[in-house]
């Protein structure tokens, strides 16, 4: 069985689902106590990587926002491609598999590769309300991704 079609469907699902996730992040961040002191993680990650690569000094605010948005949607699409491959391997509705996948992505990212690469401290060292915002945003992403994948595949396994 070819993995190309499931990867493409998952990638599109992850890309599309990143829009409501981003909206949820912005709304919840705006209502949280840490919004005045810390930017959202996609911006923090982009700024850190720009510093490490020497690009930060040549980027203005508009460019930082554009790169942050592009990085965030690209990561949603890339991780969504993996979801597309894994979604058919579990016998649960797509919203459930999307939700479980999204929580796994949050855990692997915020407790795994981001701290391992010293891009961000682990979630255990972040304020609880910040973690709550990011977990809620990932819940929105996962459920949305499951629904979009169901629509793409025209199945009733939502």
PDB file of C-alpha atoms in Angstrom:
ATOM      1  CA  UNK A   1       0.000   0.000   0.000  1.00  0.00           C
ATOM      2  CA  UNK A   2       1.346   3.396  -0.950  1.00  0.00           C
ATOM      3  CA  UNK A   3       1.851   5.914   1.826  1.00  0.00           C
ATOM      4  CA  UNK A   4       1.678   8.912  -0.501  1.00  0.00           C
ATOM      5  CA  UNK A   5      -2.117   9.360  -0.538  1.00  0.00           C
ATOM      6  CA  UNK A   6      -2.515   9.049   3.262  1.00  0.00           C
ATOM      7  CA  UNK A   7       0.426  11.410   3.782  1.00  0.00           C
ATOM      8  CA  UNK A   8      -1.044  14.012   1.450  1.00  0.00           C
ATOM      9  CA  UNK A   9      -4.509  13.727   3.011  1.00  0.00           C
ATOM     10  CA  UNK A  10      -2.989  14.022   6.473  1.00  0.00           C
ATOM     11  CA  UNK A  11      -0.808  16.929   5.454  1.00  0.00           C
ATOM     12  CA  UNK A  12      -3.795  18.841   4.074  1.00  0.00           C
ATOM     13  CA  UNK A  13      -5.753  17.980   7.221  1.00  0.00           C
ATOM     14  CA  UNK A  14      -2.951  19.211   9.465  1.00  0.00           C
ATOM     15  CA  UNK A  15      -2.514  22.390   7.427  1.00  0.00           C
ATOM     16  CA  UNK A  16      -6.222  23.239   7.439  1.00  0.00           C
ATOM     17  CA  UNK A  17      -6.599  22.374  11.139  1.00  0.00           C
ATOM     18  CA  UNK A  18      -3.781  24.761  12.016  1.00  0.00           C
ATOM     19  CA  UNK A  19      -6.095  27.702  11.218  1.00  0.00           C
ATOM     20  CA  UNK A  20      -8.627  27.051  14.025  1.00  0.00           C
ATOM     21  CA  UNK A  21      -5.753  26.054  16.291  1.00  0.00           C
ATOM     22  CA  UNK A  22      -4.048  29.397  15.665  1.00  0.00           C
ATOM     23  CA  UNK A  23      -7.286  31.256  16.355  1.00  0.00           C
ATOM     24  CA  UNK A  24      -7.762  29.320  19.601  1.00  0.00           C
ATOM     25  CA  UNK A  25      -4.177  30.073  20.626  1.00  0.00           C
ATOM     26  CA  UNK A  26      -4.622  33.786  19.975  1.00  0.00           C
ATOM     27  CA  UNK A  27      -7.920  34.033  21.862  1.00  0.00           C
ATOM     28  CA  UNK A  28      -6.759  31.991  24.843  1.00  0.00           C
ATOM     29  CA  UNK A  29      -3.364  33.710  24.965  1.00  0.00           C
ATOM     30  CA  UNK A  30      -5.089  37.107  25.008  1.00  0.00           C
ATOM     31  CA  UNK A  31      -7.053  36.042  28.082  1.00  0.00           C
ATOM     32  CA  UNK A  32      -4.181  34.478  29.989  1.00  0.00           C
ATOM     33  CA  UNK A  33      -1.982  36.141  32.616  1.00  0.00           C
ATOM     34  CA  UNK A  34       1.245  35.279  30.761  1.00  0.00           C
ATOM     35  CA  UNK A  35       0.234  37.029  27.517  1.00  0.00           C
ATOM     36  CA  UNK A  36       1.934  40.286  28.498  1.00  0.00           C
ATOM     37  CA  UNK A  37       5.293  38.703  29.255  1.00  0.00           C
ATOM     38  CA  UNK A  38       5.700  35.847  26.771  1.00  0.00           C
ATOM     39  CA  UNK A  39       4.829  35.397  23.117  1.00  0.00           C
ATOM     40  CA  UNK A  40       3.150  32.238  21.874  1.00  0.00           C
ATOM     41  CA  UNK A  41       5.462  29.242  21.339  1.00  0.00           C
ATOM     42  CA  UNK A  42       5.495  29.383  17.515  1.00  0.00           C
ATOM     43  CA  UNK A  43       6.992  32.869  17.750  1.00  0.00           C
ATOM     44  CA  UNK A  44       9.438  31.829  20.489  1.00  0.00           C
ATOM     45  CA  UNK A  45      10.598  28.878  18.400  1.00  0.00           C
ATOM     46  CA  UNK A  46      10.985  31.015  15.271  1.00  0.00           C
ATOM     47  CA  UNK A  47      12.910  33.716  17.119  1.00  0.00           C
ATOM     48  CA  UNK A  48      15.234  31.170  18.725  1.00  0.00           C
ATOM     49  CA  UNK A  49      15.958  29.463  15.409  1.00  0.00           C
ATOM     50  CA  UNK A  50      16.461  32.829  13.695  1.00  0.00           C
ATOM     51  CA  UNK A  51      19.005  33.754  16.390  1.00  0.00           C
ATOM     52  CA  UNK A  52      20.844  30.456  16.003  1.00  0.00           C
ATOM     53  CA  UNK A  53      21.043  30.750  12.235  1.00  0.00           C
ATOM     54  CA  UNK A  54      22.072  34.401  12.226  1.00  0.00           C
ATOM     55  CA  UNK A  55      18.886  35.484  10.449  1.00  0.00           C
ATOM     56  CA  UNK A  56      17.403  37.431  13.363  1.00  0.00           C
ATOM     57  CA  UNK A  57      19.389  40.590  12.754  1.00  0.00           C
ATOM     58  CA  UNK A  58      18.177  40.838   9.155  1.00  0.00           C
ATOM     59  CA  UNK A  59      14.467  40.277   9.910  1.00  0.00           C
ATOM     60  CA  UNK A  60      12.028  43.073  10.709  1.00  0.00           C
ATOM     61  CA  UNK A  61       8.801  42.576  12.679  1.00  0.00           C
ATOM     62  CA  UNK A  62       6.715  41.896   9.575  1.00  0.00           C
ATOM     63  CA  UNK A  63       9.144  39.211   8.446  1.00  0.00           C
ATOM     64  CA  UNK A  64       9.254  37.595  11.890  1.00  0.00           C
ATOM     65  CA  UNK A  65       5.439  37.383  11.899  1.00  0.00           C
ATOM     66  CA  UNK A  66       5.394  35.946   8.376  1.00  0.00           C
ATOM     67  CA  UNK A  67       8.067  33.343   9.115  1.00  0.00           C
ATOM     68  CA  UNK A  68       6.368  32.434  12.399  1.00  0.00           C
ATOM     69  CA  UNK A  69       3.073  31.849  10.592  1.00  0.00           C
ATOM     70  CA  UNK A  70       4.744  29.870   7.816  1.00  0.00           C
ATOM     71  CA  UNK A  71       6.653  27.723  10.319  1.00  0.00           C
ATOM     72  CA  UNK A  72       3.523  27.055  12.374  1.00  0.00           C
ATOM     73  CA  UNK A  73       1.444  25.979   9.369  1.00  0.00           C
ATOM     74  CA  UNK A  74       4.328  23.953   7.923  1.00  0.00           C
ATOM     75  CA  UNK A  75       4.722  22.075  11.207  1.00  0.00           C
ATOM     76  CA  UNK A  76       0.967  21.432  11.270  1.00  0.00           C
ATOM     77  CA  UNK A  77       1.122  20.045   7.732  1.00  0.00           C
ATOM     78  CA  UNK A  78       4.252  17.975   8.376  1.00  0.00           C
ATOM     79  CA  UNK A  79       2.936  16.376  11.542  1.00  0.00           C
ATOM     80  CA  UNK A  80      -0.460  15.975   9.893  1.00  0.00           C
ATOM     81  CA  UNK A  81       1.175  13.835   7.207  1.00  0.00           C
ATOM     82  CA  UNK A  82       2.138  11.360   9.917  1.00  0.00           C
ATOM     83  CA  UNK A  83      -1.420  11.447  11.266  1.00  0.00           C
ATOM     84  CA  UNK A  84      -2.708  10.601   7.789  1.00  0.00           C
ATOM     85  CA  UNK A  85      -0.616   7.428   7.798  1.00  0.00           C
ATOM     86  CA  UNK A  86      -1.507   6.423  11.361  1.00  0.00           C
ATOM     87  CA  UNK A  87      -5.226   7.296  11.348  1.00  0.00           C
ATOM     88  CA  UNK A  88      -6.319   4.135   9.555  1.00  0.00           C
ATOM     89  CA  UNK A  89      -4.321   1.936  11.886  1.00  0.00           C
ATOM     90  CA  UNK A  90      -6.516   2.604  14.916  1.00  0.00           C
ATOM     91  CA  UNK A  91     -10.132   1.566  15.201  1.00  0.00           C
ATOM     92  CA  UNK A  92     -11.511   4.741  16.756  1.00  0.00           C
ATOM     93  CA  UNK A  93     -13.429   7.689  15.293  1.00  0.00           C
ATOM     94  CA  UNK A  94     -11.233  10.257  13.542  1.00  0.00           C
ATOM     95  CA  UNK A  95     -11.944  12.995  16.095  1.00  0.00           C
ATOM     96  CA  UNK A  96     -10.663  10.653  18.804  1.00  0.00           C
ATOM     97  CA  UNK A  97      -7.582   9.596  16.851  1.00  0.00           C
ATOM     98  CA  UNK A  98      -6.944  13.234  15.906  1.00  0.00           C
ATOM     99  CA  UNK A  99      -7.259  14.300  19.526  1.00  0.00           C
ATOM    100  CA  UNK A 100      -4.937  11.543  20.766  1.00  0.00           C
ATOM    101  CA  UNK A 101      -2.442  12.316  18.011  1.00  0.00           C
ATOM    102  CA  UNK A 102      -2.494  16.042  18.830  1.00  0.00           C
ATOM    103  CA  UNK A 103      -1.879  15.403  22.520  1.00  0.00           C
ATOM    104  CA  UNK A 104       1.019  13.138  21.531  1.00  0.00           C
ATOM    105  CA  UNK A 105       2.447  15.920  19.339  1.00  0.00           C
ATOM    106  CA  UNK A 106       2.164  18.357  22.263  1.00  0.00           C
ATOM    107  CA  UNK A 107       3.913  15.917  24.597  1.00  0.00           C
ATOM    108  CA  UNK A 108       6.686  14.990  22.168  1.00  0.00           C
ATOM    109  CA  UNK A 109       7.260  18.649  21.278  1.00  0.00           C
ATOM    110  CA  UNK A 110       6.996  20.403  24.644  1.00  0.00           C
ATOM    111  CA  UNK A 111       8.459  17.590  26.728  1.00  0.00           C
ATOM    112  CA  UNK A 112      10.790  16.139  24.111  1.00  0.00           C
ATOM    113  CA  UNK A 113      12.508  17.680  21.121  1.00  0.00           C
ATOM    114  CA  UNK A 114      12.076  21.388  21.994  1.00  0.00           C
ATOM    115  CA  UNK A 115      13.787  21.023  25.401  1.00  0.00           C
ATOM    116  CA  UNK A 116      16.304  18.489  24.023  1.00  0.00           C
ATOM    117  CA  UNK A 117      17.428  21.032  21.424  1.00  0.00           C
ATOM    118  CA  UNK A 118      17.321  23.805  24.049  1.00  0.00           C
ATOM    119  CA  UNK A 119      14.786  25.760  22.047  1.00  0.00           C
ATOM    120  CA  UNK A 120      12.354  26.039  24.972  1.00  0.00           C
ATOM    121  CA  UNK A 121      12.279  24.793  28.549  1.00  0.00           C
ATOM    122  CA  UNK A 122      10.123  21.692  29.084  1.00  0.00           C
ATOM    123  CA  UNK A 123       6.437  22.107  29.859  1.00  0.00           C
ATOM    124  CA  UNK A 124       7.154  21.126  33.464  1.00  0.00           C
ATOM    125  CA  UNK A 125       9.038  24.418  33.799  1.00  0.00           C
ATOM    126  CA  UNK A 126       6.303  26.514  32.157  1.00  0.00           C
ATOM    127  CA  UNK A 127       3.373  28.202  33.934  1.00  0.00           C
ATOM    128  CA  UNK A 128       0.323  25.944  34.236  1.00  0.00           C
ATOM    129  CA  UNK A 129      -1.908  28.436  32.428  1.00  0.00           C
ATOM    130  CA  UNK A 130       0.501  28.539  29.495  1.00  0.00           C
ATOM    131  CA  UNK A 131       0.411  24.736  29.266  1.00  0.00           C
ATOM    132  CA  UNK A 132      -3.380  24.821  29.487  1.00  0.00           C
ATOM    133  CA  UNK A 133      -3.563  27.247  26.545  1.00  0.00           C
ATOM    134  CA  UNK A 134      -1.254  25.131  24.428  1.00  0.00           C
ATOM    135  CA  UNK A 135      -2.967  21.852  25.307  1.00  0.00           C
ATOM    136  CA  UNK A 136      -6.365  23.374  24.507  1.00  0.00           C
ATOM    137  CA  UNK A 137      -5.029  24.640  21.177  1.00  0.00           C
ATOM    138  CA  UNK A 138      -3.721  21.171  20.365  1.00  0.00           C
ATOM    139  CA  UNK A 139      -7.129  19.693  21.257  1.00  0.00           C
ATOM    140  CA  UNK A 140      -8.700  22.075  18.724  1.00  0.00           C
ATOM    141  CA  UNK A 141      -6.067  21.085  16.147  1.00  0.00           C
ATOM    142  CA  UNK A 142      -6.545  17.367  16.690  1.00  0.00           C
ATOM    143  CA  UNK A 143     -10.327  17.384  16.541  1.00  0.00           C
ATOM    144  CA  UNK A 144     -10.264  19.681  13.507  1.00  0.00           C
ATOM    145  CA  UNK A 145      -7.684  17.473  11.809  1.00  0.00           C
ATOM    146  CA  UNK A 146      -9.822  14.379  12.368  1.00  0.00           C
ATOM    147  CA  UNK A 147     -12.865  16.109  10.909  1.00  0.00           C
ATOM    148  CA  UNK A 148     -10.954  17.417   7.894  1.00  0.00           C
ATOM    149  CA  UNK A 149      -9.429  13.985   7.214  1.00  0.00           C
ATOM    150  CA  UNK A 150     -12.908  12.443   7.360  1.00  0.00           C
ATOM    151  CA  UNK A 151     -14.169  15.031   4.883  1.00  0.00           C
ATOM    152  CA  UNK A 152     -11.217  14.472   2.525  1.00  0.00           C
ATOM    153  CA  UNK A 153     -11.723  10.722   2.595  1.00  0.00           C
ATOM    154  CA  UNK A 154     -15.495  11.118   2.485  1.00  0.00           C
ATOM    155  CA  UNK A 155     -15.904   8.632   5.249  1.00  0.00           C
ATOM    156  CA  UNK A 156     -18.322   8.635   8.125  1.00  0.00           C
ATOM    157  CA  UNK A 157     -15.687   7.723  10.691  1.00  0.00           C
ATOM    158  CA  UNK A 158     -15.590  11.228  12.166  1.00  0.00           C
TER     159      UNK A 158
END
